[in-house]
Amino acid sequence: MSEWDSFPDIVRGDGFWLVDSRGNRYLDGVASMWCNVWGHSKREIITTINSQSKKIIHSSLFNLTNNQAETLAKKLVSISPGMNRVFYSDNGSTAMEIAFKIAIQHWQNIGQKNKTMFATLQNGYHGDTFGTMSVGFVPAFFGKFKKNLYKTIQIPFENSYKISNHKEYHSQTLERIENQLSKNHNIAAFVMESGAQIAGGVNIYRDNFQSDIGKICKKHGVLFILDEIATGFGRLGSLVEYTAQKSKPDIVSYGKMLTAGYLPMAATLVTKKIYDSFLGNYHAMKHLYHGHTFTGNTMACAVANQNLQLYQKTGLISKVNKTAKHLEKRLEEFWNINAVGDIRHKGMLAGIELVSNRTKKIPISFSKSTNKIVFDEAKKHKIYLRTLGNIVMLVPPLAISQKELDFLMDGTIKTIKNITK
Ligand SMILES: Cc1ncc(COP(=O)(O)O)c(C=O)c1O
């Protein structure tokens, strides 16, 4: 914090732009932490918020139900092959905690009490609570809490930038997973991000990698939990990323873009087989003792329903794929900058790795945090950027126009050139 003397005070959204109290405008290159879809003032969503607020804003799902929550659950199940039931929460971390608790209790409910361990890939990220830090352990973020975290099996998994033979590395990783799953009979579930590891460094999976892991899980009777909090609803070019990855999870979590980034909401979906294992008479205590105050929040569900209708009505996913092609083309220009060591891109996500030496792949470093340096310079070009360590993230709102995307790309090029001159 000592590096930051002040922050732009955002008072208004105008389409894809954030406007501060001094009237400065910044194009949102981060989709307000990877969740904004339509920009910040989408008429249909604001209308939904206004009209729902006149009916009821929040009613709980404890002993009650509400039409918005039910409609959304049906919709989520209908777009998520293999899924049957939905558990709502209000952020991605809790959606993952719920997935973990469901996995452990599922095994207990069917009489396998020893299955309590989670296996995962190194550098996955699933949130900032203790359970999610234990499973998605990014050393740079969570090193200080290591002693407080529970034990998990972390399969070595390097970022693609550091690997020379990708094919060989990926089959080695699959072998390592198979080896762990075959010898440890206490593994409740294998957990991974769907499509790509994002916070752990924009590591995009090779074709079939995720589906091959799913098959290994099935073979060894281990549940397969997918985290689609950052990739679900089109970030990588598919509405449901696990269908593009040809994989069949037992449990999947959504968040972020579910409400187009307007209200906090997340959801954990399970198969019928898992759901059924929680049924029984009351004294059998098979039910899940888990409930958040704002679970199934009526307003957030109404917004999510409106959001998903807009996806359909506007054909957003095919538009995203067109915009993504343009993004890919523009990213070529970044190779002209010496400090760019690698560019990883899929759909509407790009990570531009800044290095001080391209051949040796040495990450760039400044006297201040790279995020601060990039943020300050980007502001001068009227764009809002954030980095993950030495990686400049481009995660624009999905519906951004080509013209505004060009503005973002031009500003990012100038930013990187200026700070690395
Ligand atoms: C893949 C993934 N899982 C979980 C989370 C946690 O979500 P939240 O920040 O809403 O708790 C994030 C957040 O960035 C994420 O990227």
Coordinates of C-alpha atoms and ligand atoms in Angstrom, one line a residue:
M1 CA 0.0 0.0 0.0
S2 CA 2.9 2.4 0.6
E3 CA 3.4 2.5 -3.2
W4 CA -0.1 3.9 -3.7
D5 CA -0.8 7.5 -2.7
S6 CA -4.2 7.7 -4.3
F7 CA -6.7 5.7 -6.4
P8 CA -9.0 6.8 -9.1
D9 CA -12.4 7.1 -7.4
I10 CA -14.8 5.4 -9.9
V11 CA -18.2 7.1 -9.8
R12 CA -19.9 6.0 -13.0
G13 CA -19.8 3.4 -15.8
D14 CA -20.4 4.3 -19.4
G15 CA -20.5 1.3 -21.6
F16 CA -17.1 -0.3 -21.5
W17 CA -15.6 2.8 -19.7
L18 CA -15.1 3.5 -16.1
V19 CA -15.4 7.2 -15.1
D20 CA -13.7 8.7 -12.0
S21 CA -14.7 11.6 -9.9
R22 CA -12.5 14.0 -11.9
G23 CA -14.1 13.0 -15.1
N24 CA -11.2 10.8 -16.3
R25 CA -12.3 7.8 -18.4
Y26 CA -10.6 4.4 -18.5
L27 CA -11.5 1.6 -20.9
D28 CA -11.9 -1.5 -18.7
G29 CA -9.3 -3.9 -19.9
V30 CA -9.8 -6.2 -16.9
A31 CA -13.6 -6.5 -17.1
S32 CA -13.7 -5.4 -13.5
M33 CA -11.8 -8.5 -12.3
W34 CA -12.8 -10.7 -15.3
C35 CA -16.6 -10.6 -14.7
N36 CA -18.0 -7.8 -16.8
V37 CA -19.8 -8.9 -20.0
W38 CA -21.8 -6.1 -21.6
G39 CA -20.1 -3.0 -20.3
H40 CA -21.2 -1.1 -17.2
S41 CA -24.5 0.3 -18.2
K42 CA -26.5 -2.3 -20.0
R43 CA -30.0 -1.1 -20.3
E44 CA -31.7 -4.5 -20.0
I45 CA -29.8 -5.4 -16.9
I46 CA -30.5 -2.1 -15.2
T47 CA -34.2 -2.4 -16.1
T48 CA -34.2 -5.9 -14.5
I49 CA -32.6 -4.5 -11.3
N50 CA -35.1 -1.7 -11.2
S51 CA -38.1 -3.9 -11.7
Q52 CA -37.0 -6.7 -9.4
S53 CA -36.2 -4.2 -6.7
K54 CA -39.8 -3.1 -6.7
K55 CA -40.9 -6.7 -6.0
I56 CA -38.3 -8.1 -3.6
I57 CA -34.6 -7.8 -3.3
H58 CA -33.6 -10.7 -1.1
S59 CA -35.5 -13.7 0.2
S60 CA -33.6 -16.7 1.5
L61 CA -33.7 -20.3 0.3
F62 CA -34.0 -21.5 3.9
N63 CA -37.4 -23.3 3.9
L64 CA -38.5 -21.0 1.0
T65 CA -38.0 -20.8 -2.7
N66 CA -38.4 -18.1 -5.3
N67 CA -39.2 -18.0 -9.0
Q68 CA -36.0 -16.3 -10.1
A69 CA -33.7 -18.9 -8.3
E70 CA -35.7 -21.8 -9.7
T71 CA -35.7 -20.4 -13.3
L72 CA -32.0 -19.9 -13.1
A73 CA -31.3 -23.3 -11.7
K74 CA -33.3 -24.9 -14.5
K75 CA -31.5 -22.8 -17.1
L76 CA -28.0 -23.7 -15.6
V77 CA -28.8 -27.4 -15.6
S78 CA -30.1 -27.2 -19.2
I79 CA -26.8 -25.6 -20.5
S80 CA -24.6 -27.9 -18.4
P81 CA -24.5 -31.4 -19.8
G82 CA -24.6 -34.1 -17.1
M83 CA -25.5 -31.7 -14.3
N84 CA -28.8 -32.0 -12.4
R85 CA -28.9 -29.7 -9.3
V86 CA -27.6 -26.3 -8.3
F87 CA -26.3 -24.9 -5.0
Y88 CA -26.1 -21.1 -4.9
S89 CA -23.5 -18.9 -3.1
D90 CA -22.2 -15.4 -3.5
N91 CA -18.6 -15.7 -4.7
G92 CA -16.3 -18.1 -6.5
S93 CA -14.3 -19.1 -3.5
T94 CA -17.4 -20.2 -1.6
A95 CA -18.7 -22.0 -4.7
M96 CA -15.5 -24.1 -4.7
E97 CA -15.6 -24.6 -0.9
I98 CA -19.1 -26.0 -1.5
A99 CA -17.8 -28.3 -4.2
F100 CA -15.2 -29.6 -1.8
K101 CA -17.6 -30.2 1.0
I102 CA -20.1 -31.9 -1.3
A103 CA -17.3 -34.3 -2.6
I104 CA -16.2 -35.3 0.9
Q105 CA -19.7 -35.7 2.2
H106 CA -20.8 -37.6 -0.9
W107 CA -18.3 -40.3 -0.1
Q108 CA -19.3 -40.4 3.6
N109 CA -23.0 -40.7 2.6
I110 CA -22.2 -43.8 0.6
G111 CA -20.1 -45.3 3.4
Q112 CA -16.5 -44.4 2.2
K113 CA -15.3 -42.2 5.1
N114 CA -11.6 -42.4 4.2
K115 CA -12.0 -40.4 1.0
T116 CA -11.1 -36.9 2.2
M117 CA -8.0 -36.0 0.2
F118 CA -8.0 -33.6 -2.9
A119 CA -5.5 -33.9 -5.8
T120 CA -4.9 -31.0 -8.1
L121 CA -2.4 -29.4 -10.5
Q122 CA 0.2 -27.1 -9.2
N123 CA -0.5 -23.4 -9.9
G124 CA -4.3 -23.8 -10.0
Y125 CA -6.3 -21.1 -8.3
H126 CA -9.7 -21.5 -6.7
G127 CA -10.1 -18.5 -4.4
D128 CA -8.7 -16.9 -1.2
T129 CA -10.4 -18.8 1.6
F130 CA -8.5 -21.5 3.6
G131 CA -10.0 -24.5 1.7
T132 CA -9.5 -22.9 -1.7
M133 CA -5.9 -21.8 -0.8
S134 CA -5.2 -25.4 0.3
V135 CA -6.3 -26.8 -3.0
G136 CA -5.3 -24.0 -5.4
F137 CA -2.0 -23.1 -3.9
V138 CA -0.3 -20.3 -5.8
P139 CA 3.0 -19.9 -3.7
A140 CA 3.4 -16.2 -4.5
F141 CA -0.1 -15.4 -3.1
F142 CA -0.4 -17.9 -0.2
G143 CA 3.1 -18.8 1.0
K144 CA 2.5 -16.9 4.3
F145 CA -0.4 -19.2 5.2
K146 CA 1.2 -22.5 4.2
K147 CA 1.3 -23.9 7.8
N148 CA -2.5 -23.2 8.2
L149 CA -3.5 -25.1 5.0
Y150 CA -4.7 -28.7 4.8
K151 CA -2.8 -31.3 3.0
T152 CA -3.5 -31.9 -0.7
I153 CA -1.7 -33.8 -3.5
Q154 CA -0.2 -31.2 -5.8
I155 CA 0.8 -32.7 -9.2
P156 CA 3.8 -30.7 -10.7
F157 CA 2.5 -28.6 -13.6
E158 CA 4.6 -25.9 -15.1
N159 CA 3.4 -23.0 -17.2
S160 CA 3.7 -23.8 -20.9
Y161 CA 6.3 -20.9 -21.3
K162 CA 8.8 -22.9 -19.3
I163 CA 8.3 -26.2 -21.2
S164 CA 10.3 -27.2 -24.3
N165 CA 8.5 -30.4 -25.3
H166 CA 4.8 -29.8 -24.7
K167 CA 3.5 -33.1 -25.9
E168 CA 6.0 -35.1 -23.8
Y169 CA 5.4 -32.9 -20.7
H170 CA 1.6 -33.3 -20.9
S171 CA 1.8 -37.1 -21.1
Q172 CA 4.3 -37.1 -18.2
T173 CA 1.7 -35.0 -16.2
L174 CA -1.0 -37.5 -17.1
E175 CA 1.2 -40.3 -15.9
R176 CA 1.9 -38.5 -12.6
I177 CA -1.8 -38.0 -12.1
E178 CA -2.5 -41.7 -12.8
N179 CA 0.2 -42.8 -10.5
Q180 CA -1.2 -40.7 -7.6
L181 CA -4.8 -41.7 -8.2
S182 CA -3.9 -45.4 -8.4
K183 CA -1.9 -45.6 -5.2
N184 CA -3.9 -43.2 -3.0
H185 CA -7.3 -44.7 -2.2
N186 CA -8.2 -41.8 0.0
I187 CA -8.7 -39.2 -2.8
A188 CA -12.2 -37.7 -2.8
A189 CA -11.7 -35.6 -5.9
F190 CA -9.4 -34.2 -8.5
V191 CA -9.9 -30.5 -8.8
M192 CA -8.8 -28.2 -11.7
E193 CA -9.7 -25.0 -13.5
S194 CA -11.6 -25.7 -16.7
G195 CA -9.8 -24.7 -19.9
A196 CA -6.9 -22.8 -18.5
Q197 CA -5.1 -21.9 -15.2
I198 CA -5.6 -18.1 -15.2
A199 CA -4.5 -16.5 -11.9
G200 CA -1.6 -19.0 -11.7
G201 CA -0.1 -17.4 -14.9
V202 CA -2.4 -17.8 -17.9
N203 CA -1.6 -21.4 -18.7
I204 CA -3.8 -22.7 -21.5
Y205 CA -4.3 -26.4 -21.7
R206 CA -3.4 -28.5 -24.8
D207 CA -6.3 -30.2 -26.6
N208 CA -7.6 -33.3 -24.7
F209 CA -5.5 -32.6 -21.6
Q210 CA -8.6 -31.9 -19.4
S211 CA -10.7 -34.7 -20.9
D212 CA -7.8 -37.2 -20.4
I213 CA -7.6 -36.2 -16.7
G214 CA -11.4 -36.7 -16.4
K215 CA -11.0 -40.2 -17.9
I216 CA -8.2 -41.1 -15.4
C217 CA -10.5 -39.9 -12.5
K218 CA -13.4 -42.1 -13.8
K219 CA -11.0 -45.1 -14.1
H220 CA -9.9 -44.7 -10.5
G221 CA -13.3 -43.8 -8.9
V222 CA -12.2 -40.3 -8.1
L223 CA -14.7 -37.4 -8.5
F224 CA -13.8 -34.8 -11.1
I225 CA -14.4 -31.2 -10.0
L226 CA -14.1 -28.4 -12.5
D227 CA -13.7 -24.7 -11.6
E228 CA -15.4 -22.6 -14.4
I229 CA -15.6 -19.5 -12.3
A230 CA -13.3 -17.5 -14.6
T231 CA -13.8 -19.4 -17.8
G232 CA -17.5 -20.2 -17.8
F233 CA -19.9 -18.1 -19.9
G234 CA -17.6 -17.4 -22.8
R235 CA -14.2 -16.2 -21.7
L236 CA -12.4 -18.8 -23.8
G237 CA -15.0 -18.8 -26.5
S238 CA -17.5 -21.3 -25.3
L239 CA -20.6 -20.8 -23.1
V240 CA -19.7 -23.9 -21.0
E241 CA -16.0 -24.5 -21.3
Y242 CA -16.1 -28.1 -20.2
T243 CA -18.1 -29.0 -23.2
A244 CA -15.4 -27.5 -25.5
Q245 CA -12.9 -29.5 -23.4
K246 CA -15.0 -32.7 -24.0
S247 CA -14.9 -33.4 -20.3
K248 CA -17.6 -34.8 -17.9
P249 CA -17.3 -33.3 -14.5
D250 CA -19.1 -34.6 -11.4
I251 CA -19.2 -31.1 -9.9
V252 CA -18.7 -27.8 -11.6
S253 CA -18.7 -24.2 -10.2
Y254 CA -19.7 -21.0 -12.0
G255 CA -19.3 -17.4 -10.8
K256 CA -18.0 -14.0 -12.2
M257 CA -19.8 -13.6 -15.6
L258 CA -22.9 -15.4 -14.4
T259 CA -24.5 -12.1 -13.5
A260 CA -22.5 -10.2 -16.2
G261 CA -20.4 -8.8 -13.4
Y262 CA -23.4 -6.7 -12.0
L263 CA -24.0 -8.6 -8.7
P264 CA -22.1 -11.1 -6.6
M265 CA -23.3 -14.6 -7.3
A266 CA -21.9 -18.1 -7.8
A267 CA -23.3 -21.6 -8.3
T268 CA -22.1 -25.2 -7.7
L269 CA -23.7 -27.8 -9.9
V270 CA -23.7 -31.6 -9.3
T271 CA -24.8 -34.7 -11.2
K272 CA -28.0 -36.6 -10.1
K273 CA -25.8 -39.4 -8.7
I274 CA -24.1 -37.0 -6.3
Y275 CA -27.4 -35.2 -5.4
D276 CA -29.2 -38.5 -4.7
S277 CA -26.5 -39.5 -2.2
F278 CA -27.6 -36.6 0.0
L279 CA -31.2 -37.9 0.3
G280 CA -32.4 -40.0 3.2
N281 CA -34.5 -39.6 6.3
Y282 CA -33.7 -36.7 8.5
H283 CA -31.9 -38.7 11.2
A284 CA -29.6 -40.3 8.7
M285 CA -28.0 -36.7 8.5
K286 CA -27.2 -37.1 4.8
H287 CA -28.1 -33.5 4.0
L288 CA -25.5 -30.8 3.4
Y289 CA -25.2 -28.5 6.4
H290 CA -24.1 -25.5 4.4
G291 CA -25.9 -22.3 3.7
H292 CA -25.0 -18.7 3.1
T293 CA -27.2 -15.7 4.1
F294 CA -27.4 -14.6 0.4
T295 CA -27.7 -18.0 -1.1
G296 CA -30.1 -17.8 -4.1
N297 CA -30.4 -14.0 -3.7
T298 CA -33.5 -13.0 -5.7
M299 CA -32.0 -9.9 -7.3
A300 CA -28.8 -11.7 -8.3
C301 CA -30.8 -14.6 -9.8
A302 CA -33.0 -12.1 -11.7
V303 CA -29.9 -10.5 -13.2
A304 CA -28.4 -13.8 -14.1
N305 CA -31.6 -14.9 -15.8
Q306 CA -31.6 -11.6 -17.8
N307 CA -27.9 -12.0 -18.6
L308 CA -28.4 -15.5 -20.0
Q309 CA -31.3 -14.4 -22.1
L310 CA -29.1 -11.7 -23.5
Y311 CA -26.4 -14.2 -24.4
Q312 CA -29.0 -16.1 -26.4
K313 CA -30.8 -13.1 -27.9
T314 CA -27.6 -11.4 -29.1
G315 CA -25.7 -14.5 -30.1
L316 CA -22.9 -13.3 -27.9
I317 CA -20.8 -16.4 -28.1
S318 CA -20.4 -16.2 -31.9
K319 CA -19.6 -12.5 -31.6
V320 CA -17.0 -13.3 -28.9
N321 CA -15.3 -15.7 -31.3
K322 CA -15.2 -13.1 -34.0
T323 CA -13.7 -10.5 -31.6
A324 CA -11.3 -13.1 -30.3
K325 CA -9.9 -13.5 -33.9
H326 CA -9.3 -9.8 -34.1
L327 CA -7.6 -9.9 -30.6
E328 CA -5.3 -12.7 -31.8
K329 CA -4.4 -10.7 -34.9
R330 CA -3.6 -7.6 -32.9
L331 CA -1.5 -9.6 -30.4
E332 CA 1.0 -10.3 -33.2
E333 CA 2.1 -6.7 -33.0
F334 CA 3.4 -7.2 -29.4
W335 CA 6.2 -9.4 -30.7
N336 CA 7.9 -6.2 -32.0
I337 CA 8.6 -5.2 -28.4
N338 CA 11.8 -6.7 -27.0
A339 CA 10.4 -7.0 -23.5
V340 CA 7.6 -9.3 -24.6
G341 CA 8.8 -12.9 -23.9
D342 CA 5.6 -14.8 -24.5
I343 CA 2.0 -14.2 -25.5
R344 CA -0.7 -16.7 -24.4
H345 CA -4.1 -16.3 -25.8
K346 CA -7.5 -18.0 -26.1
G347 CA -10.9 -16.4 -26.7
M348 CA -11.1 -13.1 -24.9
L349 CA -8.1 -13.8 -22.6
A350 CA -4.5 -12.9 -23.2
G351 CA -1.4 -12.9 -21.0
I352 CA 1.6 -11.0 -22.2
E353 CA 4.7 -12.1 -20.3
L354 CA 7.3 -9.3 -19.8
V355 CA 10.9 -10.3 -19.6
S356 CA 14.2 -8.5 -19.2
N357 CA 15.9 -11.2 -21.4
R358 CA 14.0 -13.0 -24.1
T359 CA 16.4 -15.8 -24.6
K360 CA 16.9 -16.6 -20.9
K361 CA 13.2 -15.9 -20.2
I362 CA 14.0 -13.8 -17.1
P363 CA 10.9 -12.1 -15.8
I364 CA 11.0 -8.3 -15.8
S365 CA 11.2 -6.5 -12.5
F366 CA 11.1 -2.8 -11.5
S367 CA 11.9 -0.9 -8.3
K368 CA 8.1 -0.8 -7.7
S369 CA 5.6 -3.6 -8.3
T370 CA 5.1 -4.3 -12.0
N371 CA 1.3 -3.9 -11.5
K372 CA 1.8 -0.4 -10.2
I373 CA 4.1 0.6 -13.0
V374 CA 1.8 -0.8 -15.7
F375 CA -1.4 0.6 -14.0
D376 CA 0.1 4.2 -13.8
E377 CA 1.3 4.2 -17.4
A378 CA -1.9 2.6 -18.7
K379 CA -3.9 5.4 -17.1
K380 CA -2.1 7.9 -19.2
H381 CA -3.5 6.1 -22.3
K382 CA -7.0 6.0 -20.8
I383 CA -7.1 2.3 -20.2
Y384 CA -7.4 0.2 -17.0
L385 CA -4.8 -2.6 -16.9
R386 CA -3.7 -5.0 -14.2
T387 CA -0.8 -7.5 -14.1
L388 CA -0.3 -10.9 -12.5
G389 CA 3.4 -10.5 -11.5
N390 CA 5.2 -9.8 -14.8
I391 CA 2.2 -10.8 -16.9
V392 CA 0.0 -8.1 -18.4
M393 CA -3.5 -9.4 -18.5
L394 CA -6.0 -8.5 -21.2
V395 CA -9.4 -9.7 -20.1
P396 CA -11.9 -7.2 -21.7
P397 CA -15.6 -7.3 -21.3
L398 CA -16.9 -10.0 -23.7
A399 CA -19.2 -7.7 -25.7
I400 CA -16.5 -5.0 -26.4
S401 CA -16.6 -3.5 -29.8
Q402 CA -13.8 -4.0 -32.3
K403 CA -13.1 -0.2 -32.2
E404 CA -12.8 -0.2 -28.4
L405 CA -10.7 -3.3 -28.5
D406 CA -8.4 -1.5 -30.8
F407 CA -8.2 1.4 -28.4
L408 CA -7.3 -1.1 -25.6
M409 CA -4.6 -2.8 -27.8
D410 CA -3.1 0.5 -28.9
G411 CA -2.9 1.7 -25.3
T412 CA -1.4 -1.6 -24.1
I413 CA 1.3 -1.5 -26.8
K414 CA 2.2 2.1 -25.8
T415 CA 2.1 1.2 -22.1
I416 CA 4.5 -1.7 -22.5
K417 CA 6.8 0.3 -24.9
N418 CA 7.0 3.2 -22.5
I419 CA 7.7 1.3 -19.3
T420 CA 10.4 -0.9 -21.0
K421 CA 12.2 1.8 -23.0
Ligands
LIG1 C1 -10.6 -20.0 -11.4 C2 -11.1 -19.2 -10.2 N1 -11.7 -19.8 -9.2 C3 -12.2 -19.2 -8.2 C4 -12.0 -17.8 -8.0 C5 -12.5 -17.1 -6.8 O1 -13.6 -16.3 -7.1 P1 -14.0 -15.1 -6.1 O2 -12.9 -14.1 -6.3 O3 -15.3 -14.7 -6.6 O4 -14.0 -15.6 -4.7 C6 -11.4 -17.1 -9.1 C7 -11.2 -15.6 -9.0 O5 -10.5 -15.0 -9.7 C8 -10.9 -17.8 -10.2 O6 -10.3 -17.2 -11.2

